[in-house]
Coordinates of C-alpha atoms in Angstrom, one line a residue:
Chain W
M1 CA 0.2 0.2 0.0
Q2 CA 1.2 3.6 -0.7
F3 CA -0.5 6.6 -1.3
E4 CA 0.3 9.4 -3.0
Q5 CA -0.6 11.9 -0.8
I6 CA -2.1 11.8 2.9
T7 CA -3.5 14.5 4.5
V8 CA -3.8 15.3 8.3
V9 CA -6.0 17.6 9.5
G10 CA -5.4 18.6 12.7
V11 CA -1.9 18.1 14.0
G12 CA -1.6 17.4 17.3
L13 CA -0.9 14.0 19.7
I14 CA -2.9 11.9 17.5
G15 CA -2.3 14.0 13.6
G16 CA 1.4 14.4 14.6
S17 CA 1.4 10.5 15.5
V18 CA -0.4 9.6 12.2
G19 CA 2.0 11.7 10.1
L20 CA 5.6 10.2 11.6
A21 CA 4.0 6.5 11.2
V22 CA 2.9 6.8 8.0
R23 CA 6.3 8.9 6.8
A24 CA 8.6 5.9 9.0
R25 CA 6.6 3.2 7.1
N26 CA 6.7 4.9 3.9
L27 CA 3.2 4.1 3.4
A28 CA 2.9 8.1 1.1
A29 CA 5.1 9.8 -1.2
R30 CA 3.7 13.2 0.6
V31 CA 2.1 13.9 3.8
V32 CA 0.3 17.4 4.2
G33 CA -0.6 18.7 7.5
V34 CA -3.4 21.0 7.7
D35 CA -3.9 22.8 11.4
R36 CA -5.3 26.2 12.6
D37 CA -2.3 27.5 14.1
I38 CA 0.8 28.1 12.2
R39 CA 3.6 27.3 15.1
T40 CA 2.2 23.6 15.2
L41 CA 2.2 23.3 12.1
N42 CA 5.9 24.8 11.9
R43 CA 6.7 22.3 14.3
A44 CA 5.5 19.8 12.8
V45 CA 8.1 19.9 10.0
E46 CA 11.0 20.5 12.4
L47 CA 9.7 17.2 14.2
G48 CA 9.6 15.2 10.9
V49 CA 6.2 14.7 10.7
L50 CA 5.1 16.3 7.4
D51 CA 7.0 16.9 4.5
S52 CA 4.8 20.4 3.9
F53 CA 1.5 22.1 5.2
T54 CA -1.2 24.7 4.9
L55 CA -3.4 26.8 6.1
D56 CA -6.2 26.4 4.2
L57 CA -8.0 22.9 4.1
A58 CA -9.2 22.9 0.8
E59 CA -5.9 23.4 -0.5
G60 CA -4.7 20.6 1.7
V61 CA -7.2 18.0 0.8
K62 CA -7.6 18.9 -3.2
H63 CA -4.8 16.1 -4.3
A64 CA -5.2 14.2 -1.2
E65 CA -6.1 10.6 -2.0
L66 CA -6.6 9.6 2.1
V67 CA -7.6 12.7 4.6
V68 CA -7.2 11.5 8.5
V69 CA -9.1 14.0 10.7
C70 CA -7.6 14.7 14.3
T71 CA -9.6 17.6 15.5
P72 CA -11.3 17.4 18.8
V73 CA -14.6 15.3 18.2
D74 CA -16.6 18.5 18.1
R75 CA -15.1 19.9 14.6
I76 CA -14.2 16.3 13.0
A77 CA -17.9 16.5 10.9
E78 CA -17.8 20.4 10.2
A79 CA -13.7 19.5 8.8
I80 CA -15.3 17.0 6.4
L81 CA -18.3 19.0 5.2
A82 CA -15.8 22.0 4.6
A83 CA -13.4 19.5 3.1
A84 CA -15.4 17.3 0.7
P85 CA -16.8 20.1 -1.7
H86 CA -12.5 20.5 -2.8
V87 CA -11.1 17.0 -3.4
R88 CA -11.6 14.8 -6.4
P89 CA -13.7 12.0 -6.7
G90 CA -12.8 8.5 -4.9
T91 CA -11.2 10.4 -2.0
I92 CA -12.0 8.5 1.4
F93 CA -12.1 10.4 4.8
T94 CA -10.9 8.8 8.1
D95 CA -11.4 10.3 11.3
A96 CA -9.9 10.0 15.0
G97 CA -12.3 10.4 16.9
S98 CA -13.1 9.4 20.5
T99 CA -16.9 9.4 19.4
K100 CA -18.6 8.2 16.8
Y101 CA -22.0 8.9 16.7
N102 CA -22.2 12.8 16.5
V103 CA -19.3 12.5 14.0
V104 CA -21.4 10.2 11.7
Q105 CA -25.1 12.3 12.6
G106 CA -22.7 16.0 11.5
V107 CA -21.6 14.4 8.3
G108 CA -25.3 12.7 7.7
H109 CA -25.8 12.3 3.9
R110 CA -24.1 15.3 3.3
L111 CA -21.0 14.2 1.3
P112 CA -20.6 13.9 -2.6
A113 CA -21.2 11.3 -4.7
G114 CA -18.0 9.5 -4.9
V115 CA -16.4 10.7 -1.8
H116 CA -16.3 8.5 0.9
F117 CA -16.2 8.2 5.0
V118 CA -15.2 5.2 6.9
P119 CA -15.5 6.9 10.6
G120 CA -12.7 5.6 13.3
H121 CA -11.4 5.8 16.4
P122 CA -7.9 4.9 17.8
L123 CA -7.5 3.5 20.9
A124 CA -4.2 5.2 21.6
G125 CA -3.4 8.4 23.4
S126 CA -2.0 10.1 26.4
E127 CA -2.3 12.5 28.9
K128 CA -0.2 14.6 27.1
T129 CA -1.5 16.0 23.9
G130 CA 0.1 18.8 21.4
V131 CA 2.2 17.4 18.6
Q132 CA 5.7 17.5 20.4
H133 CA 4.5 14.3 21.8
A134 CA 3.9 12.8 18.9
R135 CA 4.9 9.5 18.2
A136 CA 5.4 6.8 15.6
D137 CA 4.4 4.1 17.5
L138 CA 1.6 5.3 19.0
F139 CA -0.8 2.7 17.4
E140 CA 1.0 -0.5 17.3
N141 CA -0.5 -2.9 19.2
R142 CA -4.0 -0.8 19.7
V143 CA -7.2 -1.4 18.7
T144 CA -8.7 1.0 16.0
V145 CA -12.3 0.7 15.9
L146 CA -14.0 1.4 12.5
T147 CA -17.9 1.9 12.2
G148 CA -20.8 2.6 10.0
T149 CA -22.6 5.9 9.1
I150 CA -25.9 6.4 8.1
E151 CA -25.5 5.9 4.4
G152 CA -23.6 2.9 5.1
I153 CA -19.9 2.2 4.0
D154 CA -18.1 1.5 0.6
P155 CA -16.4 -1.8 1.2
G156 CA -13.5 -0.2 -0.9
A157 CA -13.3 3.0 1.1
E158 CA -13.8 0.4 4.2
R159 CA -10.5 -2.0 3.4
T160 CA -8.4 0.8 2.4
V161 CA -9.2 2.4 5.9
E162 CA -8.5 -1.2 7.7
V163 CA -5.2 -2.0 5.9
F164 CA -4.6 2.1 6.5
W165 CA -4.6 1.1 10.6
Q166 CA -3.2 -2.1 10.0
A167 CA -0.3 -0.5 8.5
L168 CA 0.3 1.7 11.4
G169 CA 0.5 -1.6 13.8
S170 CA -3.2 -1.1 14.6
R171 CA -5.7 -4.3 15.6
V172 CA -8.8 -3.3 13.5
V173 CA -12.4 -3.9 15.4
K174 CA -15.3 -3.1 13.3
M175 CA -18.5 -2.5 15.2
A176 CA -22.1 -1.7 13.0
S177 CA -23.2 1.3 14.8
P178 CA -21.4 3.9 16.4
R179 CA -23.9 4.0 19.3
D180 CA -22.0 0.7 20.4
H181 CA -19.0 2.3 19.9
D182 CA -20.0 4.7 21.9
S183 CA -21.7 3.1 24.9
A184 CA -18.6 1.1 25.3
L185 CA -16.3 4.2 25.1
A186 CA -18.4 5.3 27.8
A187 CA -17.7 2.9 30.4
T188 CA -14.0 1.9 29.3
S189 CA -12.6 5.2 28.9
H190 CA -15.0 8.5 29.3
L191 CA -16.5 7.6 32.5
P192 CA -13.2 6.9 33.8
H193 CA -11.5 10.0 32.5
A194 CA -13.9 11.6 34.7
V195 CA -13.8 9.5 37.8
A196 CA -9.7 10.1 37.8
A197 CA -10.3 13.9 37.8
G198 CA -13.0 13.9 40.6
V199 CA -10.4 11.3 42.7
A200 CA -7.7 14.2 42.1
Q201 CA -10.7 17.1 43.0
I202 CA -10.5 15.8 46.5
V203 CA -6.8 15.6 47.7
P204 CA -5.7 19.1 48.9
A205 CA -2.2 20.2 47.7
D206 CA -0.7 19.2 51.4
W207 CA -1.8 15.8 51.2
L208 CA 0.2 15.1 47.8
T209 CA 3.1 13.9 50.0
L210 CA 1.3 11.3 51.0
S211 CA 0.3 9.6 47.7
G212 CA 2.0 6.4 46.3
T213 CA 1.9 4.7 42.6
G214 CA -2.1 4.1 43.3
F215 CA -3.3 6.9 43.4
R216 CA -0.9 8.6 40.1
D217 CA -1.9 5.6 38.3
V218 CA -5.7 6.4 39.7
T219 CA -5.4 9.4 38.3
R220 CA -2.9 9.5 35.6
V221 CA -5.6 10.6 33.0
A222 CA -6.8 13.6 34.8
A223 CA -3.9 15.4 33.4
G224 CA -5.3 15.2 30.3
D225 CA -6.4 18.6 28.2
P226 CA -9.6 20.0 30.1
N227 CA -10.8 21.1 26.7
L228 CA -10.8 18.2 24.4
W229 CA -12.3 16.1 27.2
A230 CA -15.3 18.8 27.7
A231 CA -16.1 18.3 24.1
I232 CA -16.1 14.2 24.2
F233 CA -18.3 14.5 27.0
Q234 CA -20.6 16.7 25.8
A235 CA -20.5 14.5 22.7
N236 CA -21.5 11.7 24.3
R237 CA -23.5 12.9 26.6
E238 CA -26.3 9.9 26.9
A239 CA -23.5 7.2 27.0
V240 CA -21.7 9.0 29.4
Q241 CA -24.6 9.4 31.8
A242 CA -25.8 5.9 31.8
A243 CA -22.3 4.9 32.4
L244 CA -22.3 7.8 35.3
G245 CA -25.7 6.0 36.3
S246 CA -23.8 2.4 36.6
F247 CA -20.5 3.4 38.4
T248 CA -22.9 5.3 41.0
K249 CA -25.2 2.2 42.1
R250 CA -21.9 0.2 41.9
M251 CA -20.1 3.1 44.8
D252 CA -23.6 3.3 46.7
E253 CA -23.8 -0.4 47.4
F254 CA -19.9 0.0 48.9
K255 CA -21.3 2.6 50.8
R256 CA -23.9 0.4 52.2
L257 CA -21.6 -2.5 52.5
L258 CA -19.2 -0.3 54.5
E259 CA -21.5 1.5 56.7
A260 CA -22.9 -2.3 57.3
G261 CA -19.4 -3.4 58.3
D262 CA -20.2 -6.2 55.9
G263 CA -16.8 -7.5 55.7
A264 CA -17.9 -10.3 53.6
G265 CA -19.5 -8.3 51.6
L266 CA -16.7 -5.9 50.9
V267 CA -14.5 -9.0 50.1
R268 CA -17.3 -10.2 47.2
W269 CA -17.7 -6.2 45.7
L270 CA -13.9 -5.9 45.7
S271 CA -13.4 -9.0 43.9
E272 CA -16.2 -8.3 41.3
G273 CA -13.8 -5.5 39.8
K274 CA -10.8 -7.5 40.7
Q275 CA -12.9 -10.5 38.5
V276 CA -12.1 -7.6 35.3
R277 CA -9.3 -6.4 36.1
D278 CA -7.2 -9.9 35.9
A279 CA -8.8 -10.5 32.9
L280 CA -7.1 -7.9 31.2
G281 CA -3.5 -8.7 32.3
S282 CA -1.0 -5.2 33.7
Chain C
M1 CA 23.7 1.4 62.2
Q2 CA 23.4 -2.6 62.7
F3 CA 21.0 -4.6 64.4
E4 CA 21.6 -8.1 65.7
Q5 CA 18.2 -9.9 64.6
I6 CA 14.9 -8.0 63.1
T7 CA 11.9 -10.2 62.9
V8 CA 9.6 -9.9 60.3
V9 CA 6.0 -10.9 61.3
G10 CA 4.0 -11.7 58.5
V11 CA 5.9 -12.7 55.3
G12 CA 3.7 -11.1 52.0
L13 CA 4.9 -8.1 49.5
I14 CA 6.1 -5.9 52.2
G15 CA 7.4 -8.4 55.1
G16 CA 9.4 -10.2 52.1
S17 CA 10.7 -6.4 50.7
V18 CA 11.3 -5.7 54.3
G19 CA 13.7 -8.6 54.7
L20 CA 15.3 -8.4 51.4
A21 CA 15.9 -5.0 51.9
V22 CA 17.6 -5.7 55.0
R23 CA 19.9 -8.3 54.0
A24 CA 21.0 -6.5 50.5
R25 CA 21.8 -3.8 52.9
N26 CA 23.3 -5.7 55.6
L27 CA 21.6 -4.0 58.0
A28 CA 21.0 -7.0 60.5
A29 CA 23.3 -9.9 61.4
R30 CA 20.2 -12.3 60.9
V31 CA 16.9 -11.6 59.8
V32 CA 14.1 -14.2 60.9
G33 CA 10.3 -14.9 60.1
V34 CA 7.5 -15.3 61.8
D35 CA 4.3 -16.0 59.3
R36 CA 1.3 -19.2 59.8
D37 CA 1.8 -20.3 56.5
I38 CA 4.7 -22.9 56.4
R39 CA 5.3 -23.0 52.3
T40 CA 5.7 -18.8 52.5
L41 CA 8.2 -19.3 54.9
N42 CA 9.9 -21.5 53.2
R43 CA 9.7 -19.9 50.0
A44 CA 11.1 -17.0 51.4
V45 CA 14.2 -18.4 52.6
E46 CA 14.8 -19.8 48.6
L47 CA 14.2 -16.3 47.7
G48 CA 16.9 -14.9 50.1
V49 CA 14.4 -12.7 52.2
L50 CA 14.9 -14.8 55.8
D51 CA 18.6 -15.9 57.1
S52 CA 15.8 -18.1 59.3
F53 CA 12.2 -18.5 60.4
T54 CA 9.3 -19.9 62.7
L55 CA 6.1 -20.5 63.2
D56 CA 6.0 -19.4 66.8
L57 CA 6.1 -15.7 66.9
A58 CA 7.4 -15.9 71.1
E59 CA 10.2 -18.1 69.5
G60 CA 10.8 -15.7 66.4
V61 CA 11.0 -11.8 68.5
K62 CA 12.6 -13.2 71.3
H63 CA 16.2 -12.0 70.5
A64 CA 15.0 -9.4 68.3
E65 CA 16.4 -5.6 68.7
L66 CA 13.4 -4.7 65.4
V67 CA 10.6 -5.8 65.5
V68 CA 8.6 -4.8 62.1
V69 CA 4.8 -6.3 61.7
C70 CA 3.6 -6.7 58.0
T71 CA 0.6 -8.2 58.6
P72 CA -2.8 -7.1 57.3
V73 CA -3.8 -4.1 59.0
D74 CA -6.5 -6.1 61.2
R75 CA -4.1 -8.4 62.9
I76 CA -1.2 -6.2 63.8
A77 CA -2.2 -4.6 67.0
E78 CA -2.7 -7.8 68.0
A79 CA 0.1 -9.3 66.5
I80 CA 2.0 -6.5 68.8
L81 CA 0.5 -7.8 72.4
A82 CA 0.9 -11.2 71.5
A83 CA 4.6 -11.2 71.2
A84 CA 5.2 -7.8 73.7
P85 CA 5.7 -10.1 76.7
H86 CA 8.4 -12.4 75.0
V87 CA 10.6 -9.6 73.8
R88 CA 13.7 -8.5 75.8
P89 CA 13.6 -4.9 77.4
G90 CA 14.4 -2.0 74.5
T91 CA 12.8 -4.0 71.9
I92 CA 11.0 -1.8 69.2
F93 CA 8.1 -2.6 67.3
T94 CA 7.3 -0.8 64.3
D95 CA 4.7 -1.9 61.5
A96 CA 3.6 -1.1 57.6
G97 CA -0.3 -0.9 58.2
S98 CA -2.1 1.5 55.6
T99 CA -4.5 2.3 58.7
K100 CA -2.6 3.6 61.7
Y101 CA -5.6 4.3 64.2
N102 CA -6.8 1.2 64.5
V103 CA -3.5 -0.5 65.2
V104 CA -3.2 2.5 67.9
Q105 CA -6.0 2.1 69.5
G106 CA -5.6 -1.9 69.5
V107 CA -2.3 -1.2 71.7
G108 CA -3.3 1.3 73.4
H109 CA -1.6 1.1 76.8
R110 CA -0.8 -2.3 77.1
L111 CA 2.7 -2.6 76.1
P112 CA 5.6 -4.2 79.0
A113 CA 7.6 -1.3 80.4
G114 CA 10.7 -0.8 78.2
V115 CA 9.1 -1.9 75.3
H116 CA 8.0 0.4 72.7
F117 CA 6.1 0.2 69.7
V118 CA 6.7 3.2 66.8
P119 CA 3.8 2.9 64.2
G120 CA 4.8 3.2 60.4
H121 CA 3.1 3.0 56.8
P122 CA 5.8 3.1 54.1
L123 CA 3.8 4.5 51.2
A124 CA 4.9 1.3 48.7
G125 CA 3.3 -1.4 47.7
S126 CA 1.9 -3.2 44.4
E127 CA -1.4 -4.9 43.3
K128 CA 0.6 -8.1 43.4
T129 CA 0.4 -9.5 46.6
G130 CA 2.4 -12.6 48.4
V131 CA 6.8 -13.0 49.2
Q132 CA 7.1 -14.2 45.3
H133 CA 6.7 -10.5 44.3
A134 CA 8.9 -8.9 47.3
R135 CA 11.7 -6.4 45.8
A136 CA 14.7 -5.3 47.8
D137 CA 14.1 -1.4 46.9
L138 CA 10.5 -1.3 47.0
F139 CA 10.9 1.3 49.7
E140 CA 13.1 3.3 47.3
N141 CA 12.2 6.7 46.9
R142 CA 9.0 6.3 49.1
V143 CA 7.9 8.1 51.7
T144 CA 7.3 6.3 55.3
V145 CA 4.8 7.9 57.5
L146 CA 5.4 7.8 60.8
T147 CA 2.8 8.8 63.5
G148 CA 2.0 8.8 67.2
T149 CA 0.6 6.6 69.6
I150 CA -1.4 6.7 72.4
E151 CA 1.2 6.7 74.8
G152 CA 3.0 8.9 73.1
I153 CA 6.5 7.8 71.2
D154 CA 10.1 6.9 72.9
P155 CA 12.3 9.4 71.4
G156 CA 15.0 7.1 71.1
A157 CA 13.0 4.4 69.4
E158 CA 11.3 6.8 67.2
R159 CA 14.8 7.8 66.1
T160 CA 15.6 4.6 65.3
V161 CA 13.0 3.1 63.4
E162 CA 12.6 6.6 61.5
V163 CA 16.5 5.9 60.6
F164 CA 15.7 2.7 59.7
W165 CA 13.1 3.4 57.4
Q166 CA 15.6 5.8 55.7
A167 CA 18.1 3.1 55.6
L168 CA 15.7 1.0 53.5
G169 CA 15.7 4.0 50.8
S170 CA 12.6 6.2 52.0
R171 CA 11.5 10.0 53.1
V172 CA 10.7 9.7 56.5
V173 CA 7.2 11.9 57.2
K174 CA 6.1 12.5 61.4
M175 CA 2.4 13.0 61.8
A176 CA 2.0 13.3 65.7
S177 CA -2.1 11.8 64.8
P178 CA -2.7 9.0 63.5
R179 CA -6.0 10.1 62.6
D180 CA -4.8 12.5 60.9
H181 CA -3.3 10.0 58.7
D182 CA -5.8 8.5 57.9
S183 CA -7.6 11.1 56.9
A184 CA -4.8 11.7 54.2
L185 CA -4.7 8.0 53.2
A186 CA -8.7 7.7 53.0
A187 CA -8.1 10.2 49.7
T188 CA -5.1 9.3 48.6
S189 CA -5.3 5.5 48.6
H190 CA -8.1 4.0 50.2
L191 CA -11.3 6.3 48.4
P192 CA -9.5 5.4 44.6
H193 CA -8.8 2.0 45.4
A194 CA -12.5 1.4 46.1
V195 CA -12.9 3.5 42.8
A196 CA -10.5 2.0 40.7
A197 CA -13.0 -1.7 41.4
G198 CA -16.8 0.7 40.9
V199 CA -15.3 1.4 37.4
A200 CA -13.8 -1.9 36.5
Q201 CA -17.3 -3.3 38.1
I202 CA -19.0 -1.4 35.2
V203 CA -17.2 -3.0 32.3
P204 CA -18.9 -6.1 30.6
A205 CA -16.1 -8.7 29.6
D206 CA -17.1 -8.1 25.7
W207 CA -16.0 -4.1 26.0
L208 CA -12.4 -5.7 27.6
T209 CA -11.4 -5.6 23.9
L210 CA -12.2 -1.7 23.8
S211 CA -10.0 -0.2 26.3
G212 CA -6.9 1.5 26.2
T213 CA -4.4 2.6 28.7
G214 CA -6.0 4.9 30.6
F215 CA -8.4 2.4 31.4
R216 CA -6.0 0.0 32.4
D217 CA -4.2 3.0 34.9
V218 CA -7.5 4.0 36.2
T219 CA -8.4 0.2 37.2
R220 CA -4.9 -1.0 37.8
V221 CA -5.1 -1.1 42.0
A222 CA -8.3 -3.1 41.7
A223 CA -6.3 -6.4 41.0
G224 CA -5.4 -5.9 44.2
D225 CA -5.7 -8.4 47.1
P226 CA -9.9 -7.9 48.3
N227 CA -9.3 -9.5 51.7
L228 CA -6.4 -6.8 52.6
W229 CA -8.7 -3.9 51.4
A230 CA -11.5 -5.1 53.1
A231 CA -9.9 -5.1 55.8
I232 CA -8.4 -1.6 55.4
F233 CA -12.1 -0.5 54.7
Q234 CA -13.2 -1.5 57.6
A235 CA -10.5 0.0 59.9
N236 CA -10.4 3.0 58.4
R237 CA -14.4 3.2 57.8
E238 CA -14.6 6.6 59.0
A239 CA -12.2 8.5 57.2
V240 CA -13.3 6.6 54.2
Q241 CA -16.9 7.9 54.4
A242 CA -15.3 11.0 54.6
A243 CA -14.1 11.1 51.6
L244 CA -16.3 8.7 49.8
G245 CA -18.9 11.7 50.9
S246 CA -16.6 14.9 49.2
F247 CA -16.4 12.6 45.9
T248 CA -19.7 12.1 45.7
K249 CA -20.3 15.5 45.8
R250 CA -17.6 16.3 42.9
M251 CA -19.1 14.0 40.6
D252 CA -22.7 14.7 41.5
E253 CA -21.5 18.6 40.1
F254 CA -20.1 16.7 36.7
K255 CA -23.6 15.3 36.5
R256 CA -25.4 18.5 37.1
L257 CA -22.9 20.6 34.4
L258 CA -22.9 17.4 31.8
E259 CA -26.8 17.6 32.1
A260 CA -26.9 21.0 32.0
G261 CA -24.6 21.1 28.5
D262 CA -22.6 23.3 30.4
G263 CA -19.0 23.1 28.6
A264 CA -17.3 25.9 30.1
G265 CA -18.3 24.5 33.0
L266 CA -17.1 20.7 32.1
V267 CA -13.9 22.5 31.4
R268 CA -13.6 24.1 34.9
W269 CA -14.0 21.3 36.4
L270 CA -11.7 19.1 34.6
S271 CA -9.0 22.0 35.2
E272 CA -9.4 21.2 39.0
G273 CA -8.5 17.5 38.6
K274 CA -5.7 18.5 36.2
Q275 CA -4.0 21.4 38.3
V276 CA -3.6 18.5 41.6
R277 CA -2.4 15.8 39.2
D278 CA -0.2 18.0 37.4
A279 CA 1.0 19.0 40.7
L280 CA 2.6 15.5 40.9
G281 CA 4.3 15.0 37.7
S282 CA 4.4 11.5 35.6

């Protein structure tokens, strides 16, 4: 697989890592970056992420065969719709958003004939943000989810995007329903992020000395970018509310067992969590 | 500093690591282990954790200058009281329990004259348990807290215990009040553990594929031993209830902001967590 041109829209941690990974693997003759911040783009070229760049979305996508949209989740659909009139027939869009239903709804039926969209979500990332933290191996041994759209997916386009993420080292998992993706991610990623932030908030500065590796692990993701995460919570509100409801029920049960001094009940309650975590490995 | 004999009571991850660390640094001519499980003790000798062992607590402590009690928190006070009549005058007890008030209350005024107790808590550990995971460097660059007791601390004994944990690589922090220790640890360790278990519980097995490093980090501690943690929660019930109350208030606020679609409010809420986490470093 080699593309003439891949264009990355939004050159942060994820977009930057796509650029580095594509260039490291020689998957494209040219990687072009589009961003709203000229300093980010200059930095990206210095870091070897991009061959060239432009601030003009239409200009950046006009020769692309594949456009990978890596903006925050509340701007993905609008970037695709703004770029679509300027691409050549056959061009494929994919994205890296942590939510899929809002993106799929936003794009709707509005793509020109012959222009394809295959929604994607590489489960890779970090509490760090910005192109300076981009890594060519960010997607290696990670899962990338591809979902359906409202219009249905073009099989050839889907196959191209699947092979693309596999070439970056990902294992591709297909989920027809963007809503199912969002429900699962609300539980495995979005709610855990909120909980980490909530735990961090209750510790006053003078108690931080009295924290160990457990606290560091539980709260690590809370260092993530509040703007990116606020957008994710808003884009996936209903599923996050459902996950929060389930979590609250579990914590209410913990509270009840604690108040009752029910040692055997606490052991059972903790064992249910341990069983899930042990299934994951370290 | 060199002791003739240090006795470790309870040879699991923490007790085993004390043994390894003492022997690696040549801090004692002899490290003697006491445990209820003969297989654990045999394994500990194979691993180089102990010079010798006994199942008989009285026998194990009678020649010790320092006794380090590393049992689960609900058995520390009883082990100290059971051992105390058999030690020589001047013997010092310390412990490694994650809760301090219940231990200090349990020991009370019941030590024989000339026998000292300096409560301790090395903030070291892991979701792994058992002597097979013991490490000579477990306490390096970790904080060990020493607290007061009901009777007041003998300054010479406190100094000896302080130098002991420092010799194992710890930074020693003194907190006069065991209750203050327990309040802080409820927020920095005990509640985060419960929250990690609660988060793990809401993810069904078929969604685990859709989890990334964030979920692994947030839930890592949930793999810990349910029996050890149930004992900690029961020993520190009031402080954990207070921390749970603070956390629940923060999550209620998150829920309200999410329902209201208050993006700026969500950014502020997440920023409060980020500020605390950033103060810690990675």
